Amino acid sequence: MRKNLKTVLGICLVCAGTFASTTTLQAKKKVAYLFTYFTGNAPEQEQICYAISTDGFSYTPLNDGKPVISSDTISLKKGVRDPHILRGKDGYFYMVVTDMRSSQGWTSNRGIVLMRSKDMVNWTHHTVNFPEKYANTMFANVIRVWAPQTIYDKKAKKYMVYFSILTDDGQCPYDKVFWAYANEDFSDLEGEPKVLFDYKKPSIDTDIVQDDNGTYHIFFKTEGEQKKGIRQYLAKDLHNPAEWELLPGTFEDTDKAVEGSGVFQRIEGDWVLMYDCYMNGHYQFCTSKDLMKFKRVQDTATQGAFTPRHGTVIAITQKELKRLQKAFPNTK
């Protein structure tokens, strides 16, 4: 009888372990998408907003389309643009934004904001003012620090923040993409920024993703050419641009003016390239299985409560979705 009881207990323990494992997997399963964005060039529009989607293409704003974070509480310029959100490897979410008020001019921003959160509702925030932090260097002369984004560097085991810079002292005469590691608590940048790549012409709105084979796909917008568009480098090592491959052509599936490209992987496994067709009143979403050939899926009108500008998307779980809906309910 004792032997049988032991067997039964053993089975129960195995079952319990299996149940716990299954429950954990279900809790981590992604069911929806969160789009973080700002809405326009007026000070009241240079704020962080949220929208959710079940398919990755059609979005419903949270909080009736109003900001979920007030810019005047987190930034020096009292306005932010270009929010990029990243799910970290350590249980945190990371967001970086341009610290800027465009009504003061397109060469008026001097830094970025670093943010970190456990729940995407409550965020810590720290400003990085380049002239102050990098006094007596070329970075003290920045006239714009645009569209920061973050990626986890597996080799360094650090979060790498990258952004485009322009200075007025001749040392960086066109928008060039730089990078720096964030410190451990994501409250500052470590050391002086280094050049990530030099396209030899203005380059902005860089977005980097890594595919399942370990290859980095580096998307960016060209500014110094007659045909502006979204170009792409392929890289095995982010810090060895001499071995990067610049792919031919551009990757937007339109002849319209575009900016603010963002790339994310859908729950189904395919990839989405989205961008702001800012002259035509819509966001455009394209899909790809290999990040090399993109086909347009739909144009999402920017109207009413949903008027997104340059933003980014991540997949979220059912628990995260409910938490966001509770924190930022729609009342209309």
PDB file of C-alpha atoms in Angstrom, residues 89-323:
ATOM      1  CA  LYS A  89      15.300  40.333 -21.164  1.00  0.00           C
ATOM      2  CA  ASP A  90      15.051  41.095 -17.448  1.00  0.00           C
ATOM      3  CA  GLY A  91      11.326  41.569 -16.888  1.00  0.00           C
ATOM      4  CA  TYR A  92      11.420  45.304 -17.547  1.00  0.00           C
ATOM      5  CA  PHE A  93      10.015  47.304 -20.434  1.00  0.00           C
ATOM      6  CA  TYR A  94      12.191  50.046 -21.868  1.00  0.00           C
ATOM      7  CA  MET A  95      11.099  53.182 -23.660  1.00  0.00           C
ATOM      8  CA  VAL A  96      13.178  55.966 -25.181  1.00  0.00           C
ATOM      9  CA  VAL A  97      11.830  59.191 -26.706  1.00  0.00           C
ATOM     10  CA  THR A  98      13.064  62.343 -28.384  1.00  0.00           C
ATOM     11  CA  ASP A  99      13.041  65.248 -25.893  1.00  0.00           C
ATOM     12  CA  MET A 100      11.697  67.954 -28.184  1.00  0.00           C
ATOM     13  CA  ARG A 101       9.103  70.619 -28.834  1.00  0.00           C
ATOM     14  CA  SER A 102       8.947  71.083 -32.607  1.00  0.00           C
ATOM     15  CA  SER A 103       7.289  74.506 -32.281  1.00  0.00           C
ATOM     16  CA  GLN A 104      10.738  75.720 -31.191  1.00  0.00           C
ATOM     17  CA  GLY A 105      12.242  74.524 -34.483  1.00  0.00           C
ATOM     18  CA  TRP A 106      13.600  71.350 -36.068  1.00  0.00           C
ATOM     19  CA  THR A 107      17.077  72.001 -34.672  1.00  0.00           C
ATOM     20  CA  SER A 108      15.941  72.761 -31.138  1.00  0.00           C
ATOM     21  CA  ASN A 109      16.238  69.492 -29.215  1.00  0.00           C
ATOM     22  CA  ARG A 110      19.280  68.631 -27.167  1.00  0.00           C
ATOM     23  CA  GLY A 111      18.662  65.173 -25.799  1.00  0.00           C
ATOM     24  CA  ILE A 112      16.502  62.153 -25.106  1.00  0.00           C
ATOM     25  CA  VAL A 113      14.511  60.580 -22.273  1.00  0.00           C
ATOM     26  CA  LEU A 114      15.219  57.075 -20.914  1.00  0.00           C
ATOM     27  CA  MET A 115      12.282  55.253 -19.286  1.00  0.00           C
ATOM     28  CA  ARG A 116      11.823  51.876 -17.570  1.00  0.00           C
ATOM     29  CA  SER A 117       8.775  50.045 -16.244  1.00  0.00           C
ATOM     30  CA  LYS A 118       7.636  46.702 -14.868  1.00  0.00           C
ATOM     31  CA  ASP A 119       4.036  47.111 -16.002  1.00  0.00           C
ATOM     32  CA  MET A 120       3.929  49.709 -18.855  1.00  0.00           C
ATOM     33  CA  VAL A 121       1.735  51.854 -16.576  1.00  0.00           C
ATOM     34  CA  ASN A 122       4.239  53.299 -14.092  1.00  0.00           C
ATOM     35  CA  TRP A 123       7.536  54.482 -15.545  1.00  0.00           C
ATOM     36  CA  THR A 124      10.789  55.794 -14.109  1.00  0.00           C
ATOM     37  CA  HIS A 125      12.293  58.505 -16.303  1.00  0.00           C
ATOM     38  CA  HIS A 126      15.662  60.229 -16.731  1.00  0.00           C
ATOM     39  CA  THR A 127      16.667  62.915 -19.196  1.00  0.00           C
ATOM     40  CA  VAL A 128      20.008  62.927 -21.018  1.00  0.00           C
ATOM     41  CA  ASN A 129      20.917  66.485 -21.988  1.00  0.00           C
ATOM     42  CA  PHE A 130      23.843  66.153 -24.390  1.00  0.00           C
ATOM     43  CA  PRO A 131      25.375  69.655 -24.043  1.00  0.00           C
ATOM     44  CA  GLU A 132      25.409  69.241 -20.269  1.00  0.00           C
ATOM     45  CA  LYS A 133      26.571  65.623 -20.134  1.00  0.00           C
ATOM     46  CA  TYR A 134      29.146  65.939 -22.901  1.00  0.00           C
ATOM     47  CA  ALA A 135      30.557  69.404 -22.251  1.00  0.00           C
ATOM     48  CA  ASN A 136      33.763  70.190 -24.189  1.00  0.00           C
ATOM     49  CA  THR A 137      33.038  67.501 -26.811  1.00  0.00           C
ATOM     50  CA  MET A 138      31.312  67.644 -30.197  1.00  0.00           C
ATOM     51  CA  PHE A 139      28.141  66.380 -28.499  1.00  0.00           C
ATOM     52  CA  ALA A 140      27.907  69.658 -26.591  1.00  0.00           C
ATOM     53  CA  ASN A 141      27.053  71.201 -29.971  1.00  0.00           C
ATOM     54  CA  VAL A 142      24.145  68.974 -30.949  1.00  0.00           C
ATOM     55  CA  ILE A 143      21.177  70.722 -32.512  1.00  0.00           C
ATOM     56  CA  ARG A 144      19.128  67.543 -32.747  1.00  0.00           C
ATOM     57  CA  VAL A 145      19.162  64.075 -31.243  1.00  0.00           C
ATOM     58  CA  TRP A 146      16.388  62.222 -33.018  1.00  0.00           C
ATOM     59  CA  ALA A 147      14.364  59.023 -32.737  1.00  0.00           C
ATOM     60  CA  PRO A 148      16.278  57.035 -30.098  1.00  0.00           C
ATOM     61  CA  GLN A 149      15.699  53.293 -29.951  1.00  0.00           C
ATOM     62  CA  THR A 150      17.005  50.425 -27.828  1.00  0.00           C
ATOM     63  CA  ILE A 151      18.190  46.890 -28.557  1.00  0.00           C
ATOM     64  CA  TYR A 152      19.702  44.314 -26.241  1.00  0.00           C
ATOM     65  CA  ASP A 153      23.337  43.556 -27.092  1.00  0.00           C
ATOM     66  CA  LYS A 154      23.736  39.875 -26.227  1.00  0.00           C
ATOM     67  CA  LYS A 155      27.549  39.961 -26.362  1.00  0.00           C
ATOM     68  CA  ALA A 156      27.903  42.934 -24.035  1.00  0.00           C
ATOM     69  CA  LYS A 157      24.810  41.947 -22.005  1.00  0.00           C
ATOM     70  CA  LYS A 158      23.764  45.580 -22.047  1.00  0.00           C
ATOM     71  CA  TYR A 159      21.019  47.700 -23.560  1.00  0.00           C
ATOM     72  CA  MET A 160      22.273  49.700 -26.507  1.00  0.00           C
ATOM     73  CA  VAL A 161      20.578  52.999 -27.328  1.00  0.00           C
ATOM     74  CA  TYR A 162      20.996  54.409 -30.836  1.00  0.00           C
ATOM     75  CA  PHE A 163      19.871  57.731 -32.352  1.00  0.00           C
ATOM     76  CA  SER A 164      20.716  60.207 -35.113  1.00  0.00           C
ATOM     77  CA  ILE A 165      22.723  63.322 -34.321  1.00  0.00           C
ATOM     78  CA  LEU A 166      23.396  66.638 -36.029  1.00  0.00           C
ATOM     79  CA  THR A 167      25.818  69.267 -34.669  1.00  0.00           C
ATOM     80  CA  ASP A 168      26.377  72.900 -35.615  1.00  0.00           C
ATOM     81  CA  ASP A 169      30.161  72.867 -35.262  1.00  0.00           C
ATOM     82  CA  GLY A 170      30.938  71.030 -38.518  1.00  0.00           C
ATOM     83  CA  GLN A 171      31.988  67.787 -36.817  1.00  0.00           C
ATOM     84  CA  CYS A 172      28.703  66.085 -37.691  1.00  0.00           C
ATOM     85  CA  PRO A 173      27.408  68.141 -40.631  1.00  0.00           C
ATOM     86  CA  TYR A 174      24.562  65.786 -41.552  1.00  0.00           C
ATOM     87  CA  ASP A 175      22.336  63.464 -39.521  1.00  0.00           C
ATOM     88  CA  LYS A 176      24.447  60.441 -38.626  1.00  0.00           C
ATOM     89  CA  VAL A 177      23.522  57.455 -36.452  1.00  0.00           C
ATOM     90  CA  PHE A 178      25.375  56.982 -33.137  1.00  0.00           C
ATOM     91  CA  TRP A 179      25.025  54.576 -30.233  1.00  0.00           C
ATOM     92  CA  ALA A 180      25.873  54.216 -26.533  1.00  0.00           C
ATOM     93  CA  TYR A 181      25.162  51.634 -23.858  1.00  0.00           C
ATOM     94  CA  ALA A 182      22.709  52.490 -21.118  1.00  0.00           C
ATOM     95  CA  ASN A 183      23.839  52.017 -17.536  1.00  0.00           C
ATOM     96  CA  GLU A 184      22.464  49.238 -15.341  1.00  0.00           C
ATOM     97  CA  ASP A 185      19.325  50.982 -14.107  1.00  0.00           C
ATOM     98  CA  PHE A 186      18.653  52.716 -17.446  1.00  0.00           C
ATOM     99  CA  SER A 187      19.088  56.159 -15.960  1.00  0.00           C
ATOM    100  CA  ASP A 188      21.962  57.404 -18.138  1.00  0.00           C
ATOM    101  CA  LEU A 189      24.274  56.620 -21.047  1.00  0.00           C
ATOM    102  CA  GLU A 190      27.755  55.212 -20.518  1.00  0.00           C
ATOM    103  CA  GLY A 191      30.698  57.008 -22.125  1.00  0.00           C
ATOM    104  CA  GLU A 192      30.625  59.086 -25.296  1.00  0.00           C
ATOM    105  CA  PRO A 193      28.408  57.960 -28.186  1.00  0.00           C
ATOM    106  CA  LYS A 194      30.108  56.184 -31.083  1.00  0.00           C
ATOM    107  CA  VAL A 195      29.170  56.107 -34.760  1.00  0.00           C
ATOM    108  CA  LEU A 196      26.941  53.135 -35.563  1.00  0.00           C
ATOM    109  CA  PHE A 197      27.110  53.690 -39.312  1.00  0.00           C
ATOM    110  CA  ASP A 198      27.805  56.504 -41.744  1.00  0.00           C
ATOM    111  CA  TYR A 199      25.639  56.411 -44.870  1.00  0.00           C
ATOM    112  CA  LYS A 200      27.549  59.502 -46.097  1.00  0.00           C
ATOM    113  CA  LYS A 201      24.202  61.304 -46.359  1.00  0.00           C
ATOM    114  CA  PRO A 202      21.590  62.248 -43.763  1.00  0.00           C
ATOM    115  CA  SER A 203      20.061  59.178 -42.099  1.00  0.00           C
ATOM    116  CA  ILE A 204      17.288  59.180 -39.497  1.00  0.00           C
ATOM    117  CA  ASP A 205      14.606  56.932 -37.951  1.00  0.00           C
ATOM    118  CA  THR A 206      16.797  53.846 -37.558  1.00  0.00           C
ATOM    119  CA  ASP A 207      15.153  50.616 -36.388  1.00  0.00           C
ATOM    120  CA  ILE A 208      17.078  47.385 -35.732  1.00  0.00           C
ATOM    121  CA  VAL A 209      15.654  43.873 -35.384  1.00  0.00           C
ATOM    122  CA  GLN A 210      17.353  40.478 -35.244  1.00  0.00           C
ATOM    123  CA  ASP A 211      15.912  37.520 -37.137  1.00  0.00           C
ATOM    124  CA  ASP A 212      15.821  33.891 -36.002  1.00  0.00           C
ATOM    125  CA  ASN A 213      19.180  33.216 -37.695  1.00  0.00           C
ATOM    126  CA  GLY A 214      20.922  35.957 -35.721  1.00  0.00           C
ATOM    127  CA  THR A 215      21.193  38.430 -38.592  1.00  0.00           C
ATOM    128  CA  TYR A 216      20.511  42.062 -37.760  1.00  0.00           C
ATOM    129  CA  HIS A 217      18.274  44.026 -40.125  1.00  0.00           C
ATOM    130  CA  ILE A 218      19.007  47.740 -39.832  1.00  0.00           C
ATOM    131  CA  PHE A 219      16.280  49.898 -41.353  1.00  0.00           C
ATOM    132  CA  PHE A 220      16.709  53.657 -41.719  1.00  0.00           C
ATOM    133  CA  LYS A 221      15.301  56.578 -43.689  1.00  0.00           C
ATOM    134  CA  THR A 222      17.459  58.441 -46.168  1.00  0.00           C
ATOM    135  CA  GLU A 223      17.131  62.213 -46.192  1.00  0.00           C
ATOM    136  CA  GLY A 224      19.849  63.483 -48.518  1.00  0.00           C
ATOM    137  CA  GLU A 225      18.606  61.975 -51.762  1.00  0.00           C
ATOM    138  CA  GLN A 226      16.008  62.932 -54.348  1.00  0.00           C
ATOM    139  CA  LYS A 227      14.232  59.617 -53.704  1.00  0.00           C
ATOM    140  CA  LYS A 228      13.886  59.485 -49.943  1.00  0.00           C
ATOM    141  CA  GLY A 229      12.911  56.122 -48.570  1.00  0.00           C
ATOM    142  CA  ILE A 230      13.544  53.264 -46.165  1.00  0.00           C
ATOM    143  CA  ARG A 231      16.806  51.420 -46.795  1.00  0.00           C
ATOM    144  CA  GLN A 232      18.275  48.395 -45.063  1.00  0.00           C
ATOM    145  CA  TYR A 233      21.645  47.013 -44.003  1.00  0.00           C
ATOM    146  CA  LEU A 234      22.265  43.366 -43.084  1.00  0.00           C
ATOM    147  CA  ALA A 235      24.799  42.660 -40.336  1.00  0.00           C
ATOM    148  CA  LYS A 236      26.146  39.799 -38.275  1.00  0.00           C
ATOM    149  CA  ASP A 237      27.986  42.148 -35.921  1.00  0.00           C
ATOM    150  CA  LEU A 238      26.409  45.482 -34.989  1.00  0.00           C
ATOM    151  CA  HIS A 239      29.795  46.997 -34.224  1.00  0.00           C
ATOM    152  CA  ASN A 240      31.579  46.097 -37.464  1.00  0.00           C
ATOM    153  CA  PRO A 241      29.855  48.220 -40.139  1.00  0.00           C
ATOM    154  CA  ALA A 242      32.695  47.554 -42.589  1.00  0.00           C
ATOM    155  CA  GLU A 243      31.182  44.100 -43.082  1.00  0.00           C
ATOM    156  CA  TRP A 244      27.568  45.200 -43.336  1.00  0.00           C
ATOM    157  CA  GLU A 245      25.684  44.676 -46.570  1.00  0.00           C
ATOM    158  CA  LEU A 246      23.589  47.542 -47.927  1.00  0.00           C
ATOM    159  CA  LEU A 247      20.638  46.063 -49.780  1.00  0.00           C
ATOM    160  CA  PRO A 248      19.528  47.666 -53.058  1.00  0.00           C
ATOM    161  CA  GLY A 249      16.431  49.793 -53.339  1.00  0.00           C
ATOM    162  CA  THR A 250      13.978  50.917 -50.684  1.00  0.00           C
ATOM    163  CA  PHE A 251      11.531  48.817 -48.689  1.00  0.00           C
ATOM    164  CA  GLU A 252       8.350  50.874 -48.480  1.00  0.00           C
ATOM    165  CA  ASP A 253       5.568  49.555 -50.726  1.00  0.00           C
ATOM    166  CA  THR A 254       4.437  52.997 -51.874  1.00  0.00           C
ATOM    167  CA  ASP A 255       5.556  55.965 -53.912  1.00  0.00           C
ATOM    168  CA  LYS A 256       4.353  58.344 -51.186  1.00  0.00           C
ATOM    169  CA  ALA A 257       6.597  60.194 -48.739  1.00  0.00           C
ATOM    170  CA  VAL A 258       7.245  58.086 -45.626  1.00  0.00           C
ATOM    171  CA  GLU A 259       8.992  58.396 -42.262  1.00  0.00           C
ATOM    172  CA  GLY A 260       9.128  56.769 -38.851  1.00  0.00           C
ATOM    173  CA  SER A 261       9.560  53.161 -39.919  1.00  0.00           C
ATOM    174  CA  GLY A 262       9.012  50.507 -37.266  1.00  0.00           C
ATOM    175  CA  VAL A 263       9.490  46.743 -37.559  1.00  0.00           C
ATOM    176  CA  PHE A 264       7.990  44.072 -35.307  1.00  0.00           C
ATOM    177  CA  GLN A 265       7.278  40.357 -35.429  1.00  0.00           C
ATOM    178  CA  ARG A 266       3.687  39.254 -35.344  1.00  0.00           C
ATOM    179  CA  ILE A 267       2.464  36.475 -33.071  1.00  0.00           C
ATOM    180  CA  GLU A 268       2.018  34.301 -36.172  1.00  0.00           C
ATOM    181  CA  GLY A 269       5.732  34.625 -36.956  1.00  0.00           C
ATOM    182  CA  ASP A 270       5.748  36.964 -39.947  1.00  0.00           C
ATOM    183  CA  TRP A 271       7.233  40.446 -39.781  1.00  0.00           C
ATOM    184  CA  VAL A 272       5.580  43.843 -40.153  1.00  0.00           C
ATOM    185  CA  LEU A 273       7.177  47.003 -41.509  1.00  0.00           C
ATOM    186  CA  MET A 274       5.015  50.013 -40.718  1.00  0.00           C
ATOM    187  CA  TYR A 275       5.600  53.660 -41.511  1.00  0.00           C
ATOM    188  CA  ASP A 276       3.898  57.012 -41.455  1.00  0.00           C
ATOM    189  CA  CYS A 277       2.695  58.272 -44.841  1.00  0.00           C
ATOM    190  CA  TYR A 278       2.713  61.697 -43.265  1.00  0.00           C
ATOM    191  CA  MET A 279       1.606  63.630 -46.350  1.00  0.00           C
ATOM    192  CA  ASN A 280      -1.341  61.339 -47.041  1.00  0.00           C
ATOM    193  CA  GLY A 281      -3.092  60.865 -43.713  1.00  0.00           C
ATOM    194  CA  HIS A 282      -2.474  57.206 -43.064  1.00  0.00           C
ATOM    195  CA  TYR A 283      -0.118  54.641 -41.616  1.00  0.00           C
ATOM    196  CA  GLN A 284       0.856  51.819 -43.950  1.00  0.00           C
ATOM    197  CA  PHE A 285       1.482  48.235 -42.846  1.00  0.00           C
ATOM    198  CA  CYS A 286       3.472  45.725 -44.905  1.00  0.00           C
ATOM    199  CA  THR A 287       4.347  42.105 -44.116  1.00  0.00           C
ATOM    200  CA  SER A 288       7.266  39.833 -44.881  1.00  0.00           C
ATOM    201  CA  LYS A 289       8.364  36.319 -43.982  1.00  0.00           C
ATOM    202  CA  ASP A 290      12.081  37.072 -44.327  1.00  0.00           C
ATOM    203  CA  LEU A 291      12.449  40.846 -43.719  1.00  0.00           C
ATOM    204  CA  MET A 292      13.645  41.161 -47.304  1.00  0.00           C
ATOM    205  CA  LYS A 293      10.504  41.471 -49.410  1.00  0.00           C
ATOM    206  CA  PHE A 294       7.540  43.407 -48.036  1.00  0.00           C
ATOM    207  CA  LYS A 295       4.002  43.552 -49.364  1.00  0.00           C
ATOM    208  CA  ARG A 296       1.400  46.106 -48.345  1.00  0.00           C
ATOM    209  CA  VAL A 297      -1.434  44.751 -46.225  1.00  0.00           C
ATOM    210  CA  GLN A 298      -3.425  47.854 -45.457  1.00  0.00           C
ATOM    211  CA  ASP A 299      -3.486  51.597 -44.983  1.00  0.00           C
ATOM    212  CA  THR A 300      -4.822  52.604 -41.573  1.00  0.00           C
ATOM    213  CA  ALA A 301      -6.393  56.054 -41.641  1.00  0.00           C
ATOM    214  CA  THR A 302      -5.145  58.510 -39.034  1.00  0.00           C
ATOM    215  CA  GLN A 303      -8.327  60.244 -37.988  1.00  0.00           C
ATOM    216  CA  GLY A 304     -10.566  60.962 -35.023  1.00  0.00           C
ATOM    217  CA  ALA A 305      -9.006  59.796 -31.749  1.00  0.00           C
ATOM    218  CA  PHE A 306      -6.331  57.814 -33.622  1.00  0.00           C
ATOM    219  CA  THR A 307      -3.794  60.041 -35.332  1.00  0.00           C
ATOM    220  CA  PRO A 308      -0.470  58.250 -34.797  1.00  0.00           C
ATOM    221  CA  ARG A 309       2.897  59.625 -35.794  1.00  0.00           C
ATOM    222  CA  HIS A 310       6.266  57.852 -35.524  1.00  0.00           C
ATOM    223  CA  GLY A 311       5.855  55.029 -33.032  1.00  0.00           C
ATOM    224  CA  THR A 312       6.575  51.358 -32.374  1.00  0.00           C
ATOM    225  CA  VAL A 313       4.726  48.128 -31.567  1.00  0.00           C
ATOM    226  CA  ILE A 314       5.279  45.126 -29.300  1.00  0.00           C
ATOM    227  CA  ALA A 315       3.208  41.993 -28.721  1.00  0.00           C
ATOM    228  CA  ILE A 316       1.606  41.690 -25.269  1.00  0.00           C
ATOM    229  CA  THR A 317      -0.026  39.002 -23.132  1.00  0.00           C
ATOM    230  CA  GLN A 318      -3.647  38.753 -22.013  1.00  0.00           C
ATOM    231  CA  LYS A 319      -2.658  39.854 -18.506  1.00  0.00           C
ATOM    232  CA  GLU A 320      -0.774  42.866 -19.863  1.00  0.00           C
ATOM    233  CA  LEU A 321      -3.680  43.769 -22.138  1.00  0.00           C
ATOM    234  CA  LYS A 322      -6.170  43.729 -19.263  1.00  0.00           C
ATOM    235  CA  ARG A 323      -3.825  45.774 -17.075  1.00  0.00           C
TER     236      ARG A 323
END
